[in-house]
Amino acid sequence: MQHQELIPHLFRSEFSKITAVLCKLMGIEQLAAAEDIASETFLAAFENWPYSGIPPNPQAWLYTVAKNKAMNYLHRHALFNGKVLDHLVTFSPESTEPDIDLSDQNISDSQLQMLFAICHPAISTEAQIGLALRVLCGFGIEEIAYAFLTNKETISKRLFRAREKLRHENIPIEFPPDAEINSRLGTILTTLYLLFNEGYYSESRDIVLRNDLCLEAMRLTYLLVDNGLTESPPVYALLALMCFHSSRFAARQGQNGEMVLYDDQDESLWNAELISRGVYYLQKASQGNILTKYHLEAGIAYWHTQKADTIEKWESILQLHNHLLVLEYSPIAALNRTYALSKVKGKMAGITAAEELGLVNNPFYFTLLGELYSGIDNETARRHFKKALILANSNANKAIIQKKIDRFHK
Amino acid sequence: MKEFILIFRHEDGQKIASPEQIEVWMKQTMDWIGGIAAQNKFVMGNGLPMEEAMVVWHNNVVTNGPFGEIKETIGGYIIVKADNIEEAVEFAKGSPVLQGNGNSVEVRQIARDGKH
């Protein structure tokens, strides 16, 4: 690999490790400094490698440079600001050299502890996702802005405020007490779930970036199941859900980057390895008697990995949606439940149930009604698709709906 | 929006039906509740198992029961959101409990903040 390709690749995997370890060492109030040191380390690679060649062990090279830069930073601040020294709990009295431990174990512990710090209940969900992307996944400001369909200034401000909040609340970078782990995990799982969805359902046209978002969410979730303190049925359920969804990455993207709907997907492109990993994690999730929305959504996603339209499939999907809605209402679950109902009980029953939903500002509501009326009353179906077209908020969705309208003219 | 409790009265299913039949009723019940929840109008609900039930009377006299052998026994409840009693009654009409002759669903508004 050439350095032009290698450095961005390493950046994605190593930036967050260096930041997490340094920030754990220096304290949450030094988060921005830790990020700066990690960035400068990569800048050094960009400056040196084209001349000196790629070092035999690029990762070790980066760690050495990061350690030196961190040491310089600490000395500088110890000289000019005695206060910083007080925060450096890892300084031992007889030595002024802090131990910067970049072992695998300390990296994954530091990243998990950072995850707990970032997903502190005091931080808004929006800020948690932004910080997680920046600090734990090594995404650039521009990439985050692109994923959220907003501009760099907005993201910079959001991250700045979030760092201020972390500093102000003086949130420690450590595992919470055992008794708190489960409740704190709830917030983390929400953030990782949203992070994954951001990639999976994003309107952004950058496919690579979207897949990266999903993969990073999976990597962080995997860190949780890989650690005895945080491994638990809900985490396995979330990981299973992510595996099932991501098994369709290749199939849901057409040759021109357009979205391929589930029914039109070539299932030979579904990733069998990810599906079987999902099944394994779902089995692990089923130990014990905890039932979360991740369990139910993973169950639904599992059934969607079975393409054949069996009554057992749609019965199961309907029952899982019933339970999901009892646990937590969402318009999308209500719409999907109604679609499953129509598969089990027929289109007329589906229409009756759909018309009770009354989601009159939701384009997918009218798409569903259009589907259900198709073949029963095509004029009404067309009218519903037209309403969906007016409400649709992305070009991708508009194109899909237009295709459905065009069918009636053939 | 007001809240209403829908109280099911029926015999103990375990005593009159096969496990397969009970499973069918469970599915029907979940389909019914799922339909209410899909309208964002489900608040909560519970089945009330009839084994190990006791009744406490005046002067702290405690007796076993109810035994679920009569159709006036309370077997469960759900709480729904509805604009008025008529809408709540429409929800109640969909309950699979009503398939049994003599069974009933009682609809009562829940008092909140001391108001009715």
Coordinates of C-alpha atoms in Angstrom, one line a residue:
Chain A
M1 CA 0.0 0.0 0.0
Q2 CA 1.3 3.5 -0.9
H3 CA 1.5 6.1 1.9
Q4 CA -1.2 8.1 0.2
E5 CA -3.6 5.2 0.9
L6 CA -2.0 3.8 4.0
I7 CA -2.1 7.0 6.1
P8 CA -5.9 7.6 5.8
H9 CA -6.4 3.8 6.5
L10 CA -4.2 4.0 9.6
F11 CA -5.8 7.3 10.6
R12 CA -9.3 5.6 10.8
S13 CA -8.0 2.8 12.9
E14 CA -5.3 4.4 15.0
F15 CA -6.4 8.0 15.6
S16 CA -9.1 6.9 18.1
K17 CA -6.8 4.5 19.9
I18 CA -4.1 7.2 20.5
T19 CA -6.8 9.8 21.5
A20 CA -8.4 7.4 23.9
V21 CA -5.2 6.3 25.6
L22 CA -3.9 9.9 25.9
C23 CA -7.2 11.3 27.1
K24 CA -7.5 8.6 29.7
L25 CA -4.0 9.5 30.9
M26 CA -4.4 13.3 30.9
G27 CA -8.1 13.6 31.9
I28 CA -11.3 14.5 30.1
E29 CA -10.5 18.2 30.3
Q30 CA -7.5 17.5 28.0
L31 CA -9.7 15.8 25.3
A32 CA -9.0 18.5 22.7
A33 CA -5.3 18.3 23.4
A34 CA -5.3 14.5 23.1
E35 CA -7.0 14.9 19.7
D36 CA -4.5 17.5 18.7
I37 CA -1.5 15.3 19.6
A38 CA -3.1 12.4 17.6
S39 CA -3.6 14.7 14.6
E40 CA -0.1 16.0 14.8
T41 CA 1.2 12.5 14.9
F42 CA -0.4 11.8 11.5
L43 CA 0.8 15.1 10.2
A44 CA 4.3 13.9 11.0
A45 CA 3.7 10.7 9.1
F46 CA 2.4 12.8 6.1
E47 CA 5.6 14.9 6.3
N48 CA 8.1 12.1 6.8
W49 CA 7.0 9.0 5.0
P50 CA 7.2 10.4 1.5
Y51 CA 10.9 11.1 2.0
S52 CA 12.0 8.4 4.5
G53 CA 9.7 5.7 3.2
I54 CA 7.0 3.8 5.1
P55 CA 8.5 2.4 8.3
P56 CA 8.6 -1.4 8.7
N57 CA 6.0 -1.2 11.5
P58 CA 3.9 1.9 10.8
Q59 CA 1.7 1.4 13.8
A60 CA 4.7 1.3 16.2
W61 CA 6.1 4.3 14.5
L62 CA 2.9 6.3 15.1
Y63 CA 2.8 5.2 18.8
T64 CA 6.4 6.3 19.4
V65 CA 5.8 9.7 17.8
A66 CA 2.5 10.0 19.7
K67 CA 4.3 9.1 23.0
N68 CA 7.0 11.7 22.4
K69 CA 4.6 14.4 21.5
A70 CA 2.5 13.6 24.5
M71 CA 5.6 13.7 26.7
N72 CA 6.6 17.1 25.3
Y73 CA 3.1 18.4 25.9
L74 CA 3.1 17.1 29.5
H75 CA 6.5 18.6 30.2
R76 CA 5.6 21.9 28.7
H77 CA 2.4 22.1 30.7
A78 CA 4.1 20.9 33.9
L79 CA 6.6 23.7 33.5
F80 CA 4.2 26.4 32.7
N81 CA 1.2 25.3 34.6
G82 CA 1.6 23.4 37.9
K83 CA -2.1 22.9 38.0
V84 CA -2.1 20.4 35.1
L85 CA 0.4 18.3 37.0
D86 CA -2.1 17.8 39.8
H87 CA -4.5 16.2 37.4
L88 CA -1.8 13.8 36.2
V89 CA -2.7 11.0 38.6
T90 CA -0.4 8.6 36.8
F91 CA 2.7 10.6 37.6
S92 CA 4.6 8.8 40.3
P93 CA 6.3 11.0 42.9
E94 CA 9.8 9.7 42.1
S95 CA 9.5 10.0 38.4
T96 CA 8.2 12.7 36.1
E97 CA 7.9 10.3 33.2
P98 CA 4.3 9.2 32.8
D99 CA 3.8 5.7 31.5
I100 CA 2.0 6.0 28.2
D101 CA 0.7 2.5 27.7
L102 CA -0.3 1.7 24.1
S103 CA -0.8 -2.1 24.7
D104 CA -3.8 -3.7 23.1
Q105 CA -5.4 -4.2 26.5
N106 CA -5.0 -0.6 27.5
I107 CA -6.2 0.6 24.1
S108 CA -9.5 -1.4 24.2
D109 CA -10.0 -0.5 27.9
S110 CA -9.4 3.2 27.2
Q111 CA -11.7 3.1 24.3
L112 CA -14.5 1.5 26.3
Q113 CA -14.0 3.9 29.1
M114 CA -14.1 6.8 26.7
L115 CA -17.3 5.3 25.4
F116 CA -18.8 5.4 28.9
A117 CA -17.6 9.0 29.3
I118 CA -18.9 10.2 26.0
C119 CA -22.3 8.5 26.5
H120 CA -22.7 10.1 29.9
P121 CA -26.4 11.0 30.6
A122 CA -25.3 14.7 31.0
I123 CA -24.4 14.9 27.3
S124 CA -27.1 15.3 24.7
T125 CA -27.6 12.3 22.3
E126 CA -26.8 14.4 19.3
A127 CA -23.5 15.5 20.9
Q128 CA -22.7 11.9 22.0
I129 CA -23.0 10.7 18.4
G130 CA -20.8 13.5 17.1
L131 CA -18.2 13.0 19.8
A132 CA -18.2 9.2 19.3
L133 CA -17.7 9.7 15.6
R134 CA -14.8 12.1 16.1
V135 CA -13.1 10.6 19.2
L136 CA -13.8 6.9 18.9
C137 CA -14.1 6.4 15.2
G138 CA -11.6 8.9 13.9
F139 CA -14.0 10.7 11.5
G140 CA -13.0 14.1 10.3
I141 CA -15.2 17.2 10.9
E142 CA -16.0 17.2 7.2
E143 CA -17.0 13.6 7.1
I144 CA -19.3 14.0 10.1
A145 CA -20.9 17.1 8.5
Y146 CA -21.4 15.1 5.3
A147 CA -23.0 12.2 7.1
F148 CA -25.4 14.5 8.9
L149 CA -26.1 16.5 5.8
T150 CA -24.9 19.7 7.5
N151 CA -21.9 22.0 7.4
K152 CA -18.5 21.9 9.1
E153 CA -19.3 25.0 11.3
T154 CA -22.3 23.3 12.8
I155 CA -20.4 20.1 13.6
S156 CA -17.4 22.1 15.0
K157 CA -19.7 24.1 17.3
R158 CA -21.5 21.0 18.4
L159 CA -18.3 19.2 19.2
F160 CA -16.9 22.2 21.0
R161 CA -19.9 22.5 23.2
A162 CA -19.9 18.8 23.9
R163 CA -16.2 18.9 25.0
E164 CA -17.0 21.9 27.2
K165 CA -19.8 19.9 28.8
L166 CA -17.5 16.9 29.4
R167 CA -15.0 19.2 31.0
H168 CA -17.5 21.2 33.0
E169 CA -19.1 18.0 34.4
N170 CA -15.7 16.6 35.1
I171 CA -16.7 13.2 33.8
P172 CA -14.1 10.6 34.7
I173 CA -12.7 8.2 32.1
E174 CA -13.3 5.0 33.9
F175 CA -15.7 2.1 34.1
P176 CA -18.7 3.1 36.3
P177 CA -19.4 1.0 39.5
D178 CA -20.8 -2.4 38.8
A179 CA -24.2 -1.4 40.0
E180 CA -24.4 1.4 37.4
I181 CA -23.0 -0.5 34.4
N182 CA -26.4 -1.8 33.2
S183 CA -28.2 1.6 33.3
R184 CA -25.2 3.4 31.7
L185 CA -25.0 0.7 29.0
G186 CA -28.6 1.7 28.0
T187 CA -27.4 5.1 26.9
I188 CA -24.4 3.6 25.1
L189 CA -26.5 1.1 23.2
T190 CA -28.9 4.0 22.1
T191 CA -25.9 5.9 20.8
L192 CA -24.4 3.0 18.9
Y193 CA -27.9 2.0 17.6
L194 CA -28.3 5.6 16.2
L195 CA -24.8 5.7 14.9
F196 CA -25.5 2.5 13.0
N197 CA -28.8 3.8 11.7
E198 CA -27.2 7.1 10.7
G199 CA -25.0 5.0 8.3
Y200 CA -27.7 2.5 7.3
Y201 CA -30.5 4.9 6.6
S202 CA -28.5 8.1 5.7
E203 CA -29.5 10.1 2.7
S204 CA -25.8 10.8 2.0
R205 CA -24.7 9.7 -1.4
D206 CA -21.2 8.7 -0.1
I207 CA -21.6 4.9 0.1
V208 CA -18.1 4.2 1.5
L209 CA -18.7 6.7 4.2
R210 CA -22.0 5.3 5.1
N211 CA -20.7 1.7 5.3
D212 CA -17.8 3.0 7.4
L213 CA -20.3 4.5 9.9
C214 CA -22.0 1.1 10.2
L215 CA -18.7 -0.8 10.5
E216 CA -17.5 1.6 13.2
A217 CA -20.8 1.2 15.2
M218 CA -20.3 -2.6 14.9
R219 CA -16.7 -2.4 16.0
L220 CA -17.6 -0.4 19.1
T221 CA -20.5 -2.8 19.9
Y222 CA -18.0 -5.7 19.5
L223 CA -15.7 -4.0 22.1
L224 CA -18.6 -4.2 24.5
V225 CA -19.3 -7.9 24.0
D226 CA -15.6 -8.6 24.1
N227 CA -15.3 -7.3 27.7
G228 CA -16.6 -9.3 30.7
L229 CA -17.9 -6.1 32.4
T230 CA -20.2 -5.0 29.5
E231 CA -21.0 -8.3 27.7
S232 CA -24.7 -8.8 28.2
P233 CA -27.8 -10.0 26.3
P234 CA -29.0 -6.5 25.1
V235 CA -25.5 -5.9 23.7
Y236 CA -25.5 -9.2 21.8
A237 CA -29.0 -8.4 20.5
L238 CA -27.8 -5.1 19.1
L239 CA -24.8 -6.7 17.5
A240 CA -27.0 -9.4 16.0
L241 CA -29.3 -6.7 14.6
M242 CA -26.3 -4.9 13.0
C243 CA -25.0 -8.1 11.5
F244 CA -28.4 -9.0 9.9
H245 CA -28.8 -5.4 8.5
S246 CA -25.2 -5.1 7.2
S247 CA -25.5 -8.5 5.5
R248 CA -27.4 -6.7 2.8
F249 CA -24.9 -3.9 2.2
A250 CA -23.9 -5.1 -1.3
A251 CA -27.4 -6.0 -2.4
R252 CA -29.2 -2.7 -1.5
Q253 CA -27.0 -0.6 -3.7
G254 CA -27.6 -0.6 -7.5
Q255 CA -24.9 -0.1 -10.1
N256 CA -25.5 3.6 -10.3
G257 CA -25.6 4.0 -6.5
E258 CA -29.3 4.0 -6.4
M259 CA -31.2 2.2 -3.6
V260 CA -32.5 -1.3 -4.4
L261 CA -35.6 -2.1 -2.4
Y262 CA -35.7 -5.4 -0.4
D263 CA -38.1 -7.1 -2.8
D264 CA -35.9 -6.4 -5.7
Q265 CA -32.6 -7.4 -4.1
D266 CA -30.4 -10.2 -5.5
E267 CA -30.2 -12.4 -2.4
S268 CA -27.0 -14.1 -3.7
L269 CA -25.4 -10.8 -2.8
W270 CA -26.4 -11.2 0.9
N271 CA -23.5 -11.9 3.1
A272 CA -24.0 -15.4 4.5
E273 CA -21.1 -15.1 7.0
L274 CA -22.7 -12.0 8.6
I275 CA -26.1 -13.7 8.7
S276 CA -24.7 -16.7 10.6
R277 CA -22.8 -14.4 12.9
G278 CA -26.0 -12.6 13.6
V279 CA -27.7 -15.9 14.4
Y280 CA -24.9 -16.8 16.8
Y281 CA -25.2 -13.4 18.6
L282 CA -28.9 -13.6 18.7
Q283 CA -28.6 -17.0 20.5
K284 CA -26.2 -15.4 23.0
A285 CA -28.8 -12.6 23.4
S286 CA -31.5 -15.0 24.2
Q287 CA -29.8 -16.3 27.4
G288 CA -31.6 -14.9 30.4
N289 CA -35.1 -13.2 30.5
I290 CA -34.3 -9.7 29.4
L291 CA -36.3 -8.6 26.3
T292 CA -35.2 -5.3 24.8
K293 CA -36.2 -3.6 21.6
Y294 CA -32.9 -4.7 20.2
H295 CA -34.0 -8.4 20.7
L296 CA -37.3 -7.7 18.9
E297 CA -35.7 -5.7 16.0
A298 CA -33.0 -8.4 15.7
G299 CA -35.7 -11.0 15.5
I300 CA -37.5 -9.0 12.7
A301 CA -34.2 -8.5 10.9
Y302 CA -33.5 -12.2 11.2
W303 CA -36.7 -13.1 9.4
H304 CA -35.8 -10.6 6.7
T305 CA -32.7 -12.7 5.9
Q306 CA -35.2 -15.4 4.8
K307 CA -36.4 -14.2 1.4
A308 CA -39.1 -16.8 0.9
D309 CA -42.6 -15.5 1.7
T310 CA -43.8 -18.1 4.2
I311 CA -46.8 -17.7 6.5
E312 CA -44.5 -18.5 9.4
K313 CA -42.2 -15.6 8.4
W314 CA -44.9 -13.0 8.3
E315 CA -46.7 -14.4 11.4
S316 CA -43.4 -14.1 13.3
I317 CA -42.7 -10.6 12.0
L318 CA -46.2 -9.5 12.9
Q319 CA -45.9 -10.8 16.5
L320 CA -42.5 -9.3 16.9
H321 CA -43.8 -5.9 15.8
N322 CA -46.8 -6.2 18.2
H323 CA -44.4 -6.6 21.1
L324 CA -42.1 -3.9 19.8
L325 CA -44.9 -1.4 19.6
V326 CA -46.1 -2.3 23.1
L327 CA -42.5 -1.7 24.3
E328 CA -42.0 1.6 22.4
Y329 CA -44.2 3.3 19.8
S330 CA -42.6 4.6 16.6
P331 CA -44.3 5.5 13.3
I332 CA -42.0 3.3 11.3
A333 CA -42.7 0.2 13.5
A334 CA -46.5 1.0 13.2
L335 CA -46.2 1.1 9.4
N336 CA -44.1 -2.1 9.2
R337 CA -46.5 -3.9 11.5
T338 CA -49.4 -3.0 9.3
Y339 CA -47.5 -4.3 6.2
A340 CA -46.9 -7.6 8.1
L341 CA -50.5 -7.7 9.1
S342 CA -51.6 -7.4 5.4
K343 CA -49.2 -10.3 4.6
V344 CA -50.9 -12.5 7.3
K345 CA -54.5 -11.4 7.0
G346 CA -54.8 -10.0 3.5
K347 CA -54.8 -6.6 2.0
M348 CA -58.3 -5.6 3.1
A349 CA -57.4 -6.2 6.8
G350 CA -54.2 -4.2 6.1
I351 CA -56.1 -1.3 4.6
T352 CA -58.5 -1.1 7.6
A353 CA -55.5 -1.1 10.0
A354 CA -53.5 1.3 7.9
E355 CA -56.3 3.9 7.8
E356 CA -56.5 3.8 11.6
L357 CA -52.9 5.0 11.8
G358 CA -53.6 8.4 10.5
L359 CA -49.9 9.3 9.9
V360 CA -51.0 12.0 7.3
N361 CA -47.6 13.8 7.3
N362 CA -45.6 10.7 6.7
P363 CA -44.7 9.9 3.1
F364 CA -44.2 6.2 4.0
Y365 CA -47.8 6.1 5.3
F366 CA -49.1 6.9 1.8
T367 CA -46.6 4.6 0.1
L368 CA -48.0 1.8 2.3
L369 CA -51.6 2.7 1.4
G370 CA -50.6 2.8 -2.2
E371 CA -49.1 -0.7 -2.0
L372 CA -52.2 -2.1 -0.2
Y373 CA -54.6 -0.6 -2.7
S374 CA -52.6 -1.7 -5.7
G375 CA -54.6 -4.4 -7.5
I376 CA -57.7 -3.7 -5.4
D377 CA -58.4 -0.1 -6.4
N378 CA -55.6 1.2 -8.6
E379 CA -57.1 4.7 -8.9
T380 CA -57.0 5.1 -5.1
A381 CA -53.5 3.5 -5.0
R382 CA -52.3 6.1 -7.5
R383 CA -53.8 8.9 -5.5
H384 CA -51.9 7.7 -2.4
F385 CA -48.6 7.4 -4.2
K386 CA -49.1 10.9 -5.5
K387 CA -49.5 12.2 -1.9
A388 CA -46.4 10.2 -0.9
L389 CA -44.5 11.9 -3.8
I390 CA -45.4 15.4 -2.5
L391 CA -44.3 14.5 1.1
A392 CA -41.1 12.6 0.2
N393 CA -38.1 14.4 1.5
S394 CA -35.3 12.9 -0.5
N395 CA -34.6 12.4 -4.2
A396 CA -33.9 8.7 -3.7
N397 CA -37.4 8.2 -2.2
K398 CA -39.0 10.4 -4.8
A399 CA -37.5 8.2 -7.6
I400 CA -38.8 5.0 -6.0
I401 CA -42.3 6.4 -5.6
Q402 CA -42.3 7.8 -9.2
K403 CA -41.5 4.3 -10.4
K404 CA -44.5 2.9 -8.6
I405 CA -46.8 5.6 -10.1
D406 CA -45.4 4.9 -13.6
R407 CA -46.3 1.2 -13.3
F408 CA -50.0 2.2 -13.5
H409 CA -49.6 3.7 -16.9
K410 CA -48.2 0.5 -18.5
Chain B
M1 CA -56.4 12.6 25.6
K2 CA -58.0 10.6 28.4
E3 CA -57.0 7.2 29.7
F4 CA -59.3 4.2 30.1
I5 CA -58.9 0.8 31.7
L6 CA -60.4 -2.1 29.9
I7 CA -61.0 -4.9 32.4
F8 CA -61.5 -8.5 31.0
R9 CA -63.8 -10.8 32.8
H10 CA -63.8 -14.5 31.8
E11 CA -63.2 -18.0 33.0
D12 CA -59.7 -19.3 33.6
G13 CA -58.5 -20.3 30.1
Q14 CA -56.2 -22.9 31.6
K15 CA -59.2 -24.9 32.9
I16 CA -61.3 -24.9 29.7
A17 CA -58.8 -24.9 26.8
S18 CA -55.8 -26.8 25.4
P19 CA -52.4 -25.1 25.4
E20 CA -52.7 -24.8 21.6
Q21 CA -56.0 -23.0 21.9
I22 CA -54.5 -20.7 24.5
E23 CA -51.6 -19.9 22.2
V24 CA -54.1 -18.9 19.5
W25 CA -55.8 -16.6 22.0
M26 CA -52.5 -15.1 23.0
K27 CA -51.7 -14.3 19.3
Q28 CA -55.1 -12.8 18.8
T29 CA -54.7 -10.7 21.9
M30 CA -51.3 -9.5 20.8
D31 CA -52.7 -8.7 17.3
W32 CA -55.5 -6.7 19.0
I33 CA -53.1 -4.9 21.4
G34 CA -50.6 -4.3 18.5
G35 CA -53.3 -2.6 16.5
I36 CA -53.9 -0.2 19.4
A37 CA -50.2 0.3 20.0
A38 CA -49.7 1.0 16.3
Q39 CA -52.0 4.0 16.8
N40 CA -49.8 5.1 19.8
K41 CA -52.8 4.6 22.1
F42 CA -51.6 1.7 24.2
V43 CA -50.4 2.6 27.7
M44 CA -49.9 -0.7 29.5
G45 CA -51.5 -4.0 30.3
N46 CA -51.2 -7.2 32.3
G47 CA -52.7 -10.7 32.5
L48 CA -53.7 -11.7 36.0
P49 CA -52.9 -15.4 36.5
M50 CA -55.7 -17.1 38.5
E51 CA -53.5 -19.5 40.5
E52 CA -52.4 -18.4 43.9
A53 CA -55.1 -15.7 44.1
M54 CA -56.5 -14.5 47.4
V55 CA -59.3 -12.2 48.5
V56 CA -59.0 -10.1 51.6
W57 CA -62.3 -9.3 53.3
H58 CA -63.6 -7.0 56.0
N59 CA -61.9 -7.7 59.4
N60 CA -58.8 -9.1 57.5
V61 CA -60.5 -12.4 56.7
V62 CA -58.5 -14.0 53.9
T63 CA -59.9 -16.6 51.5
N64 CA -58.6 -18.4 48.5
G65 CA -60.0 -17.3 45.2
P66 CA -61.4 -16.1 43.0
F67 CA -61.0 -19.5 41.3
G68 CA -61.7 -18.4 37.7
E69 CA -64.6 -20.8 37.4
I70 CA -67.1 -18.1 36.8
K71 CA -67.2 -15.6 33.9
E72 CA -67.1 -12.7 36.3
T73 CA -63.5 -13.3 37.3
I74 CA -61.0 -10.6 36.3
G75 CA -58.4 -12.2 34.0
G76 CA -56.5 -9.1 32.9
Y77 CA -56.6 -5.5 31.9
I78 CA -55.1 -3.0 29.5
I79 CA -55.0 0.8 29.7
V80 CA -55.5 2.8 26.5
K81 CA -55.5 6.4 25.5
A82 CA -58.8 7.6 23.8
D83 CA -60.5 10.9 23.2
N84 CA -63.7 9.7 24.8
I85 CA -65.5 6.7 26.1
E86 CA -66.9 5.9 22.7
E87 CA -63.5 5.5 21.2
A88 CA -62.4 3.3 24.2
V89 CA -65.5 1.2 23.7
E90 CA -64.5 0.7 20.0
F91 CA -61.1 -0.6 21.2
A92 CA -62.9 -2.9 23.7
K93 CA -65.1 -4.4 20.9
G94 CA -62.0 -5.8 19.2
S95 CA -60.9 -7.8 22.3
P96 CA -60.7 -11.6 21.6
V97 CA -62.1 -12.1 25.2
L98 CA -65.5 -11.3 23.7
Q99 CA -65.4 -14.5 21.6
G100 CA -66.6 -16.3 24.7
N101 CA -70.3 -16.2 25.4
G102 CA -70.9 -14.5 28.7
N103 CA -67.4 -12.9 28.8
S104 CA -67.1 -9.1 29.1
V105 CA -64.8 -6.1 28.9
E106 CA -65.6 -3.3 31.3
V107 CA -64.5 0.1 30.2
R108 CA -63.7 2.7 32.9
Q109 CA -62.1 6.1 32.7
I110 CA -59.0 6.5 34.9
A111 CA -59.1 9.5 37.2
R112 CA -56.0 11.7 36.9
D113 CA -54.8 14.6 39.1
G114 CA -58.0 14.3 41.1
K115 CA -60.1 15.2 38.1
H116 CA -62.4 12.9 36.2

